Amino acid sequence: MTMGTIIWKEMKERPTALIASLLAIILSVTALVAIRNVTIFSEQEVAGKLDELGANVLILPEGVTLQDYYAADMHKETIPEEHVAELALAGLTGVEAITPKLCVPTKLDDRNVILTGILPQSEIQKMNAWSGGGMLFKKHEGCKAKINVADENLDAPDSLAERRALQHLNQSEVLLGSDFAASKGLKEGDQLQLLGETFEVLSVLPSTGTVDDSRVFAHLHTVQRLSGTGPVVNIIEVMGCCEDVANGLVGELQSLLPGTKVVTIANVVETQVSINRMMTNLSYLFLAILVAVGGASMASASFANVIERRREIGTLMALGATPRFVTQLFLAKAALLGLAGGISGYVLGSLIAVLLGPVFANVSVFPVPSLAIVAATVAVLVTLAASYFPARQASRLDPCLCFKEV
Amino acid sequence: MLKLESVKKVYCKHQDEVVALDTTTIEIARGEFAAIIGPSGSGKTTLLSMLGAMSAPSEGRILLDDVSIYDLPIEQRAEVRQNKIGFVFQTFNLVPYLTAIENVQVPMMLSQKFRTEQQERAEELLGTVGLQDRLHHKPSELSIGQQQRVALARMLANDPLIILADEPTGNLDPETRDQVLAFLRQFNEEGRTIIMVTHDLSAAECARRTLRLSEGRIQAGSDQNLLKTA
Ligand SMILES: Nc1ncnc2c1ncn2[C@@H]1O[C@H](COP(=O)(O)OP(=O)(O)O)[C@@H](O)[C@H]1O
Ligand SMILES: [Mg+2]
């Protein structure tokens, strides 16, 4: 038998009292872990988005609000296609690609499909060449990013999926999103009828996991002609070579194209960033609650436990327990409780985060093991601090009270 | 072996001073069986707790084997209780959530005996008090008499030379009372010094020496050394 036996048996005797004293700690650790867990994944997503789309600037009609980056062109408002030429002629530094898009909903057999018109880069470069002006694609000074200027290797139609720009596309060709192609059983070289015209499938795009997978891409001018919209687009995507450029471009583009709305990916994730900041602050709040409320309830439970066990403590002292032993007895119990509270809080919090993260923060969440260490450490420190004075009181009890007749 | 030198104990409660034990000098020799008798509130428990290194006197010294125990640091005083003194309480004071065998192991755990040694000795001791088939019962599952026998086994765990018993038969029915007294007599015959507080005169008859306390004073002439030669 060891001190551990005493601690363990005493705790087993009164499990409900333990849970009650730990409740505040378990609940606040739960909240802390859940919030941190969701925040971690939300921050990762923001970082991922910035990484993936960081250099992109969207030029939209003024009245459009941006919800989903990938569906930014799915709206009915338009801007004149002339803007594309203005951009091409302006020769902005650090621009890698300019992709105007126009979306028209249509049907293939009975399936709804978004026909998206895009202008290939080769034609934009031509505009620039006609003007005899400067280069369209020039690297800005000090740019560390590798610039994808009309690289022959990036000529493949598949690059649309990754770079969101395309070098060549004929007026009678289409590119198919992977989901759409799969649902229609279409492959490269097949023919299909859209808006009364026959197209040849140039390529099926690799899957991206975005709405692009269920689109059909055709030449902008073909789409404009068939849908009778005239020379308009829904969006112009401008890809800068790096994030600095993208952010710097906003001002230039705004003054170049009044009457449009210029948005960077940083703007797109802004709400998420501010939610993350709020959640981080919230987690500090819960930490404070954990320390204050959890500590106070633990302290009062420990004091009650000491009072309740006075005779037992006196007896242990009569049997030769030193004050140091008594202190250790209560502190070890507190640490054990803190550990249990921290771990159960971690388990509950992770569960809540995994279940509710997708609902509230729109990110998929997985448990983070390192949070268990943080949760357990914080909970143990709180219970230890809360039990310090009760433990000291216990060690200073008068052992003579074991002689008292009940 | 135990010596009180002009010991006085005064309790202070809100300016009221209670003289629980007035200046006393007595000596208890090795192997003695002494009974302390007297009415309730006469200072018997106070005297016993001072003898047991549990509460410091207000004046005077208490010597155990020529060592003044209240001049020792508190941790060493705990070791004195651990190794030299065994207590028997009126209310047994078994740890309620531990089984009989675990209760007996407590003093050995405190003196850091090995686990197997604890186990074996606890079993043996419970055997000597006739509880070999109650090892894993909790106090609440034992009769009053059985509980006091567990307490006796626990008291013997670290093989103490001195046994201090505060009304050990106070809560017992006559039959178990006789059992406990027989055990105490047996322990005394093994060479242990026993000091037993009681207000049961017939229990006191077991002892070879009787100290009669009244209002914190040992009654003159009460300290009779009835050497009941066998
Ligand atoms: N902790 C204490 N604080 C104050 N007075 C006490 C304390 N313990 C005992 N006393 C007083 O000391 C006197 C002797 O008590 P005690 O030794 O318990 O007597 P007995 O054991 O003979 O009944 C009593 O008057 C009692 O009220
Ligand atoms: Mg008493």
PDB file of C-alpha atoms in Angstrom, chain B:
ATOM      1  CA  MET B   1      11.090   5.060  30.143  1.00  0.00           C
ATOM      2  CA  LEU B   2       8.440   7.808  30.164  1.00  0.00           C
ATOM      3  CA  LYS B   3       8.973  10.731  32.451  1.00  0.00           C
ATOM      4  CA  LEU B   4       6.880  13.866  33.076  1.00  0.00           C
ATOM      5  CA  GLU B   5       8.872  16.678  34.643  1.00  0.00           C
ATOM      6  CA  SER B   6       6.646  19.402  36.171  1.00  0.00           C
ATOM      7  CA  VAL B   7       4.275  19.184  33.259  1.00  0.00           C
ATOM      8  CA  LYS B   8       1.365  21.579  33.087  1.00  0.00           C
ATOM      9  CA  LYS B   9      -1.170  22.005  30.329  1.00  0.00           C
ATOM     10  CA  VAL B  10      -3.307  25.094  29.991  1.00  0.00           C
ATOM     11  CA  TYR B  11      -5.831  25.586  27.185  1.00  0.00           C
ATOM     12  CA  CYS B  12      -6.564  29.161  26.229  1.00  0.00           C
ATOM     13  CA  LYS B  13      -9.937  29.872  24.730  1.00  0.00           C
ATOM     14  CA  HIS B  14     -10.947  33.510  24.321  1.00  0.00           C
ATOM     15  CA  GLN B  15      -9.055  34.767  27.368  1.00  0.00           C
ATOM     16  CA  ASP B  16     -10.465  31.889  29.475  1.00  0.00           C
ATOM     17  CA  GLU B  17      -7.696  29.696  30.719  1.00  0.00           C
ATOM     18  CA  VAL B  18      -8.508  26.085  31.431  1.00  0.00           C
ATOM     19  CA  VAL B  19      -5.916  24.227  33.425  1.00  0.00           C
ATOM     20  CA  ALA B  20      -6.394  20.762  31.990  1.00  0.00           C
ATOM     21  CA  LEU B  21      -3.447  19.312  33.864  1.00  0.00           C
ATOM     22  CA  ASP B  22      -1.765  20.968  36.792  1.00  0.00           C
ATOM     23  CA  THR B  23       1.934  20.624  37.429  1.00  0.00           C
ATOM     24  CA  THR B  24       2.640  16.924  37.495  1.00  0.00           C
ATOM     25  CA  THR B  25       5.753  14.844  37.834  1.00  0.00           C
ATOM     26  CA  ILE B  26       5.482  11.126  37.310  1.00  0.00           C
ATOM     27  CA  GLU B  27       7.544   8.357  35.879  1.00  0.00           C
ATOM     28  CA  ILE B  28       6.388   5.252  34.087  1.00  0.00           C
ATOM     29  CA  ALA B  29       8.797   2.375  33.868  1.00  0.00           C
ATOM     30  CA  ARG B  30       9.323  -0.012  30.984  1.00  0.00           C
ATOM     31  CA  GLY B  31       6.807  -2.846  30.946  1.00  0.00           C
ATOM     32  CA  GLU B  32       4.343  -1.153  33.237  1.00  0.00           C
ATOM     33  CA  PHE B  33       0.564  -1.388  32.860  1.00  0.00           C
ATOM     34  CA  ALA B  34      -0.866   1.826  34.251  1.00  0.00           C
ATOM     35  CA  ALA B  35      -4.489   2.896  34.370  1.00  0.00           C
ATOM     36  CA  ILE B  36      -5.507   6.522  34.509  1.00  0.00           C
ATOM     37  CA  ILE B  37      -8.939   6.933  36.003  1.00  0.00           C
ATOM     38  CA  GLY B  38     -11.042   9.900  36.890  1.00  0.00           C
ATOM     39  CA  PRO B  39     -14.275  11.655  35.986  1.00  0.00           C
ATOM     40  CA  SER B  40     -14.956  13.182  32.613  1.00  0.00           C
ATOM     41  CA  GLY B  41     -13.067  16.413  32.064  1.00  0.00           C
ATOM     42  CA  SER B  42     -10.435  15.623  34.643  1.00  0.00           C
ATOM     43  CA  GLY B  43      -7.585  15.807  32.113  1.00  0.00           C
ATOM     44  CA  LYS B  44      -7.035  12.127  31.313  1.00  0.00           C
ATOM     45  CA  THR B  45      -6.994  12.542  27.539  1.00  0.00           C
ATOM     46  CA  THR B  46      -4.840  15.622  27.871  1.00  0.00           C
ATOM     47  CA  LEU B  47      -2.276  13.669  29.843  1.00  0.00           C
ATOM     48  CA  LEU B  48      -2.357  10.794  27.386  1.00  0.00           C
ATOM     49  CA  SER B  49      -1.927  13.021  24.325  1.00  0.00           C
ATOM     50  CA  MET B  50       1.087  14.702  25.896  1.00  0.00           C
ATOM     51  CA  LEU B  51       2.595  11.296  26.655  1.00  0.00           C
ATOM     52  CA  GLY B  52       1.940  10.320  23.027  1.00  0.00           C
ATOM     53  CA  ALA B  53       3.904  13.189  21.434  1.00  0.00           C
ATOM     54  CA  MET B  54       0.630  14.616  20.185  1.00  0.00           C
ATOM     55  CA  SER B  55       0.324  17.845  22.115  1.00  0.00           C
ATOM     56  CA  ALA B  56       3.004  19.961  23.693  1.00  0.00           C
ATOM     57  CA  PRO B  57       2.751  20.832  27.395  1.00  0.00           C
ATOM     58  CA  SER B  58       2.492  24.484  28.407  1.00  0.00           C
ATOM     59  CA  GLU B  59       5.241  23.959  30.952  1.00  0.00           C
ATOM     60  CA  GLY B  60       7.707  21.207  31.781  1.00  0.00           C
ATOM     61  CA  ARG B  61       9.297  18.426  29.779  1.00  0.00           C
ATOM     62  CA  ILE B  62       8.338  14.952  28.762  1.00  0.00           C
ATOM     63  CA  LEU B  63      11.150  12.476  28.329  1.00  0.00           C
ATOM     64  CA  LEU B  64      10.911   9.304  26.341  1.00  0.00           C
ATOM     65  CA  ASP B  65      13.998   7.178  26.766  1.00  0.00           C
ATOM     66  CA  ASP B  66      15.734  10.309  28.089  1.00  0.00           C
ATOM     67  CA  VAL B  67      14.878  12.348  24.998  1.00  0.00           C
ATOM     68  CA  SER B  68      12.741  15.410  25.501  1.00  0.00           C
ATOM     69  CA  ILE B  69      10.186  14.724  22.777  1.00  0.00           C
ATOM     70  CA  TYR B  70       8.775  18.241  22.510  1.00  0.00           C
ATOM     71  CA  ASP B  71      12.252  19.619  21.869  1.00  0.00           C
ATOM     72  CA  LEU B  72      12.405  17.507  18.718  1.00  0.00           C
ATOM     73  CA  PRO B  73      11.421  18.993  15.372  1.00  0.00           C
ATOM     74  CA  ILE B  74       7.868  18.178  14.334  1.00  0.00           C
ATOM     75  CA  GLU B  75       8.869  15.645  11.683  1.00  0.00           C
ATOM     76  CA  GLN B  76      10.968  13.691  14.174  1.00  0.00           C
ATOM     77  CA  ARG B  77       8.156  13.760  16.683  1.00  0.00           C
ATOM     78  CA  ALA B  78       5.976  12.119  14.024  1.00  0.00           C
ATOM     79  CA  GLU B  79       8.649   9.441  13.693  1.00  0.00           C
ATOM     80  CA  VAL B  80       8.553   8.841  17.439  1.00  0.00           C
ATOM     81  CA  ARG B  81       4.807   8.186  17.183  1.00  0.00           C
ATOM     82  CA  GLN B  82       5.363   6.053  14.143  1.00  0.00           C
ATOM     83  CA  ASN B  83       7.948   3.742  15.681  1.00  0.00           C
ATOM     84  CA  LYS B  84       7.557   3.788  19.433  1.00  0.00           C
ATOM     85  CA  ILE B  85       3.968   4.518  20.276  1.00  0.00           C
ATOM     86  CA  GLY B  86       0.736   2.704  19.487  1.00  0.00           C
ATOM     87  CA  PHE B  87      -2.612   4.394  20.090  1.00  0.00           C
ATOM     88  CA  VAL B  88      -5.933   2.755  20.841  1.00  0.00           C
ATOM     89  CA  PHE B  89      -8.925   5.082  20.596  1.00  0.00           C
ATOM     90  CA  GLN B  90     -12.350   4.899  22.119  1.00  0.00           C
ATOM     91  CA  THR B  91     -13.852   5.456  18.670  1.00  0.00           C
ATOM     92  CA  PHE B  92     -11.337   3.134  16.958  1.00  0.00           C
ATOM     93  CA  ASN B  93     -10.668   5.721  14.241  1.00  0.00           C
ATOM     94  CA  LEU B  94     -10.368   3.199  11.454  1.00  0.00           C
ATOM     95  CA  VAL B  95     -10.085   4.809   8.036  1.00  0.00           C
ATOM     96  CA  PRO B  96     -13.616   4.210   6.736  1.00  0.00           C
ATOM     97  CA  TYR B  97     -12.802   3.689   3.060  1.00  0.00           C
ATOM     98  CA  LEU B  98      -9.981   1.202   3.659  1.00  0.00           C
ATOM     99  CA  THR B  99     -10.408  -2.502   4.313  1.00  0.00           C
ATOM    100  CA  ALA B 100      -9.242  -4.156   7.546  1.00  0.00           C
ATOM    101  CA  ILE B 101      -5.935  -5.241   6.052  1.00  0.00           C
ATOM    102  CA  GLU B 102      -5.326  -1.826   4.492  1.00  0.00           C
ATOM    103  CA  ASN B 103      -6.026  -0.125   7.803  1.00  0.00           C
ATOM    104  CA  VAL B 104      -3.396  -2.309   9.439  1.00  0.00           C
ATOM    105  CA  GLN B 105      -0.960  -1.487   6.644  1.00  0.00           C
ATOM    106  CA  VAL B 106      -1.252   2.286   7.137  1.00  0.00           C
ATOM    107  CA  PRO B 107       1.413   2.642   9.897  1.00  0.00           C
ATOM    108  CA  MET B 108       3.795   0.404   7.929  1.00  0.00           C
ATOM    109  CA  MET B 109       3.178   2.449   4.786  1.00  0.00           C
ATOM    110  CA  LEU B 110       4.030   5.566   6.807  1.00  0.00           C
ATOM    111  CA  SER B 111       7.285   3.981   7.987  1.00  0.00           C
ATOM    112  CA  GLN B 112       8.013   2.979   4.385  1.00  0.00           C
ATOM    113  CA  LYS B 113       7.987  -0.782   4.760  1.00  0.00           C
ATOM    114  CA  PHE B 114       7.996  -2.830   1.583  1.00  0.00           C
ATOM    115  CA  ARG B 115       4.698  -3.823   0.104  1.00  0.00           C
ATOM    116  CA  THR B 116       5.083  -7.557   0.653  1.00  0.00           C
ATOM    117  CA  GLU B 117       6.226  -7.035   4.215  1.00  0.00           C
ATOM    118  CA  GLN B 118       3.206  -4.806   4.860  1.00  0.00           C
ATOM    119  CA  GLN B 119       0.906  -7.408   3.411  1.00  0.00           C
ATOM    120  CA  GLU B 120       2.343 -10.340   5.310  1.00  0.00           C
ATOM    121  CA  ARG B 121       2.565  -8.611   8.666  1.00  0.00           C
ATOM    122  CA  ALA B 122      -0.943  -7.158   8.351  1.00  0.00           C
ATOM    123  CA  GLU B 123      -2.329 -10.612   7.648  1.00  0.00           C
ATOM    124  CA  GLU B 124      -0.422 -12.084  10.553  1.00  0.00           C
ATOM    125  CA  LEU B 125      -1.600  -9.369  12.950  1.00  0.00           C
ATOM    126  CA  LEU B 126      -5.219  -9.700  11.916  1.00  0.00           C
ATOM    127  CA  GLY B 127      -4.763 -13.427  12.452  1.00  0.00           C
ATOM    128  CA  THR B 128      -3.605 -12.895  16.024  1.00  0.00           C
ATOM    129  CA  VAL B 129      -6.737 -10.863  16.815  1.00  0.00           C
ATOM    130  CA  GLY B 130      -8.857 -13.561  15.168  1.00  0.00           C
ATOM    131  CA  LEU B 131      -9.863 -11.689  12.016  1.00  0.00           C
ATOM    132  CA  GLN B 132      -8.028 -13.753   9.398  1.00  0.00           C
ATOM    133  CA  ASP B 133     -11.329 -14.184   7.501  1.00  0.00           C
ATOM    134  CA  ARG B 134     -12.237 -10.490   7.561  1.00  0.00           C
ATOM    135  CA  LEU B 135      -9.173  -9.084   5.792  1.00  0.00           C
ATOM    136  CA  HIS B 136     -11.029  -7.363   2.990  1.00  0.00           C
ATOM    137  CA  HIS B 137     -13.989  -6.006   4.900  1.00  0.00           C
ATOM    138  CA  LYS B 138     -14.437  -2.314   5.400  1.00  0.00           C
ATOM    139  CA  PRO B 139     -15.083  -1.012   8.944  1.00  0.00           C
ATOM    140  CA  SER B 140     -18.762  -0.499   8.123  1.00  0.00           C
ATOM    141  CA  GLU B 141     -19.005  -4.214   7.357  1.00  0.00           C
ATOM    142  CA  LEU B 142     -17.556  -5.224  10.724  1.00  0.00           C
ATOM    143  CA  SER B 143     -19.114  -5.413  14.183  1.00  0.00           C
ATOM    144  CA  ILE B 144     -18.032  -2.936  16.856  1.00  0.00           C
ATOM    145  CA  GLY B 145     -15.868  -5.546  18.588  1.00  0.00           C
ATOM    146  CA  GLN B 146     -14.253  -6.556  15.307  1.00  0.00           C
ATOM    147  CA  GLN B 147     -13.508  -2.933  14.512  1.00  0.00           C
ATOM    148  CA  GLN B 148     -11.687  -2.474  17.812  1.00  0.00           C
ATOM    149  CA  ARG B 149      -9.685  -5.634  17.123  1.00  0.00           C
ATOM    150  CA  VAL B 150      -8.668  -4.255  13.703  1.00  0.00           C
ATOM    151  CA  ALA B 151      -7.589  -1.115  15.553  1.00  0.00           C
ATOM    152  CA  LEU B 152      -5.535  -3.272  17.961  1.00  0.00           C
ATOM    153  CA  ALA B 153      -3.851  -5.006  15.019  1.00  0.00           C
ATOM    154  CA  ARG B 154      -3.097  -1.634  13.429  1.00  0.00           C
ATOM    155  CA  MET B 155      -1.686  -0.341  16.710  1.00  0.00           C
ATOM    156  CA  LEU B 156       0.788  -3.261  16.732  1.00  0.00           C
ATOM    157  CA  ALA B 157       1.852  -2.785  13.107  1.00  0.00           C
ATOM    158  CA  ASN B 158       5.161  -1.063  13.804  1.00  0.00           C
ATOM    159  CA  ASP B 159       5.759  -3.094  16.968  1.00  0.00           C
ATOM    160  CA  PRO B 160       5.490  -0.182  19.453  1.00  0.00           C
ATOM    161  CA  LEU B 161       7.047  -0.342  22.890  1.00  0.00           C
ATOM    162  CA  ILE B 162       4.432   1.918  24.410  1.00  0.00           C
ATOM    163  CA  ILE B 163       0.684   1.517  24.040  1.00  0.00           C
ATOM    164  CA  LEU B 164      -1.511   4.496  24.879  1.00  0.00           C
ATOM    165  CA  ALA B 165      -5.183   3.614  25.083  1.00  0.00           C
ATOM    166  CA  ASP B 166      -7.910   6.220  25.583  1.00  0.00           C
ATOM    167  CA  GLU B 167     -11.000   4.500  26.933  1.00  0.00           C
ATOM    168  CA  PRO B 168     -10.441   1.479  24.693  1.00  0.00           C
ATOM    169  CA  THR B 169     -13.466  -0.288  26.127  1.00  0.00           C
ATOM    170  CA  GLY B 170     -15.726   2.761  26.380  1.00  0.00           C
ATOM    171  CA  ASN B 171     -17.816   1.873  23.335  1.00  0.00           C
ATOM    172  CA  LEU B 172     -17.837  -1.888  23.777  1.00  0.00           C
ATOM    173  CA  ASP B 173     -20.322  -4.368  25.175  1.00  0.00           C
ATOM    174  CA  PRO B 174     -19.114  -6.396  28.189  1.00  0.00           C
ATOM    175  CA  GLU B 175     -18.071  -9.424  26.169  1.00  0.00           C
ATOM    176  CA  THR B 176     -15.899  -7.610  23.620  1.00  0.00           C
ATOM    177  CA  ARG B 177     -14.649  -5.392  26.415  1.00  0.00           C
ATOM    178  CA  ASP B 178     -13.210  -8.447  28.161  1.00  0.00           C
ATOM    179  CA  GLN B 179     -11.686  -9.588  24.871  1.00  0.00           C
ATOM    180  CA  VAL B 180      -9.915  -6.269  24.364  1.00  0.00           C
ATOM    181  CA  LEU B 181      -8.675  -6.173  27.941  1.00  0.00           C
ATOM    182  CA  ALA B 182      -7.317  -9.704  27.541  1.00  0.00           C
ATOM    183  CA  PHE B 183      -5.424  -8.597  24.445  1.00  0.00           C
ATOM    184  CA  LEU B 184      -3.991  -5.592  26.257  1.00  0.00           C
ATOM    185  CA  ARG B 185      -2.880  -7.799  29.132  1.00  0.00           C
ATOM    186  CA  GLN B 186      -1.258 -10.119  26.598  1.00  0.00           C
ATOM    187  CA  PHE B 187       0.583  -7.231  24.924  1.00  0.00           C
ATOM    188  CA  ASN B 188       1.811  -6.118  28.332  1.00  0.00           C
ATOM    189  CA  GLU B 189       3.093  -9.597  29.031  1.00  0.00           C
ATOM    190  CA  GLU B 190       5.020  -9.382  25.745  1.00  0.00           C
ATOM    191  CA  GLY B 191       6.910  -6.514  27.396  1.00  0.00           C
ATOM    192  CA  ARG B 192       5.052  -3.483  26.094  1.00  0.00           C
ATOM    193  CA  THR B 193       4.378  -0.554  28.372  1.00  0.00           C
ATOM    194  CA  ILE B 194       0.664   0.225  28.536  1.00  0.00           C
ATOM    195  CA  ILE B 195      -1.033   3.360  29.758  1.00  0.00           C
ATOM    196  CA  MET B 196      -4.792   3.076  29.625  1.00  0.00           C
ATOM    197  CA  VAL B 197      -7.285   5.811  30.332  1.00  0.00           C
ATOM    198  CA  THR B 198     -10.594   4.499  31.546  1.00  0.00           C
ATOM    199  CA  HIS B 199     -13.442   5.425  33.786  1.00  0.00           C
ATOM    200  CA  ASP B 200     -14.383   1.813  34.120  1.00  0.00           C
ATOM    201  CA  LEU B 201     -13.040   0.731  37.488  1.00  0.00           C
ATOM    202  CA  SER B 202     -13.176  -2.962  36.690  1.00  0.00           C
ATOM    203  CA  ALA B 203     -11.166  -2.368  33.558  1.00  0.00           C
ATOM    204  CA  ALA B 204      -8.631  -0.511  35.647  1.00  0.00           C
ATOM    205  CA  GLU B 205      -8.203  -3.616  37.677  1.00  0.00           C
ATOM    206  CA  CYS B 206      -6.220  -5.116  34.819  1.00  0.00           C
ATOM    207  CA  ALA B 207      -3.560  -2.532  35.438  1.00  0.00           C
ATOM    208  CA  ARG B 208      -0.810  -2.909  37.973  1.00  0.00           C
ATOM    209  CA  ARG B 209      -0.755   0.766  38.757  1.00  0.00           C
ATOM    210  CA  THR B 210      -3.558   3.300  38.934  1.00  0.00           C
ATOM    211  CA  LEU B 211      -3.381   7.079  38.705  1.00  0.00           C
ATOM    212  CA  ARG B 212      -6.522   8.860  39.785  1.00  0.00           C
ATOM    213  CA  LEU B 213      -7.043  12.252  38.179  1.00  0.00           C
ATOM    214  CA  SER B 214      -9.423  14.882  39.416  1.00  0.00           C
ATOM    215  CA  GLU B 215      -9.666  18.400  38.023  1.00  0.00           C
ATOM    216  CA  GLY B 216      -6.271  18.170  36.450  1.00  0.00           C
ATOM    217  CA  ARG B 217      -4.481  16.852  39.511  1.00  0.00           C
ATOM    218  CA  ILE B 218      -3.252  13.420  40.373  1.00  0.00           C
ATOM    219  CA  GLN B 219      -4.941  12.552  43.653  1.00  0.00           C
ATOM    220  CA  ALA B 220      -2.531  12.170  46.503  1.00  0.00           C
ATOM    221  CA  GLY B 221      -2.105   8.559  47.436  1.00  0.00           C
ATOM    222  CA  SER B 222      -3.831   7.330  44.316  1.00  0.00           C
ATOM    223  CA  ASP B 223      -0.577   6.333  42.715  1.00  0.00           C
ATOM    224  CA  GLN B 224      -0.619   2.859  44.132  1.00  0.00           C
ATOM    225  CA  ASN B 225       1.659   0.356  42.642  1.00  0.00           C
ATOM    226  CA  LEU B 226      -0.395  -2.752  42.961  1.00  0.00           C
ATOM    227  CA  LEU B 227       2.221  -5.230  42.035  1.00  0.00           C
ATOM    228  CA  LYS B 228      -0.054  -8.116  41.463  1.00  0.00           C
ATOM    229  CA  THR B 229       2.555 -10.730  41.625  1.00  0.00           C
ATOM    230  CA  ALA B 230       1.492 -13.629  39.590  1.00  0.00           C
TER     231      ALA B 230
END
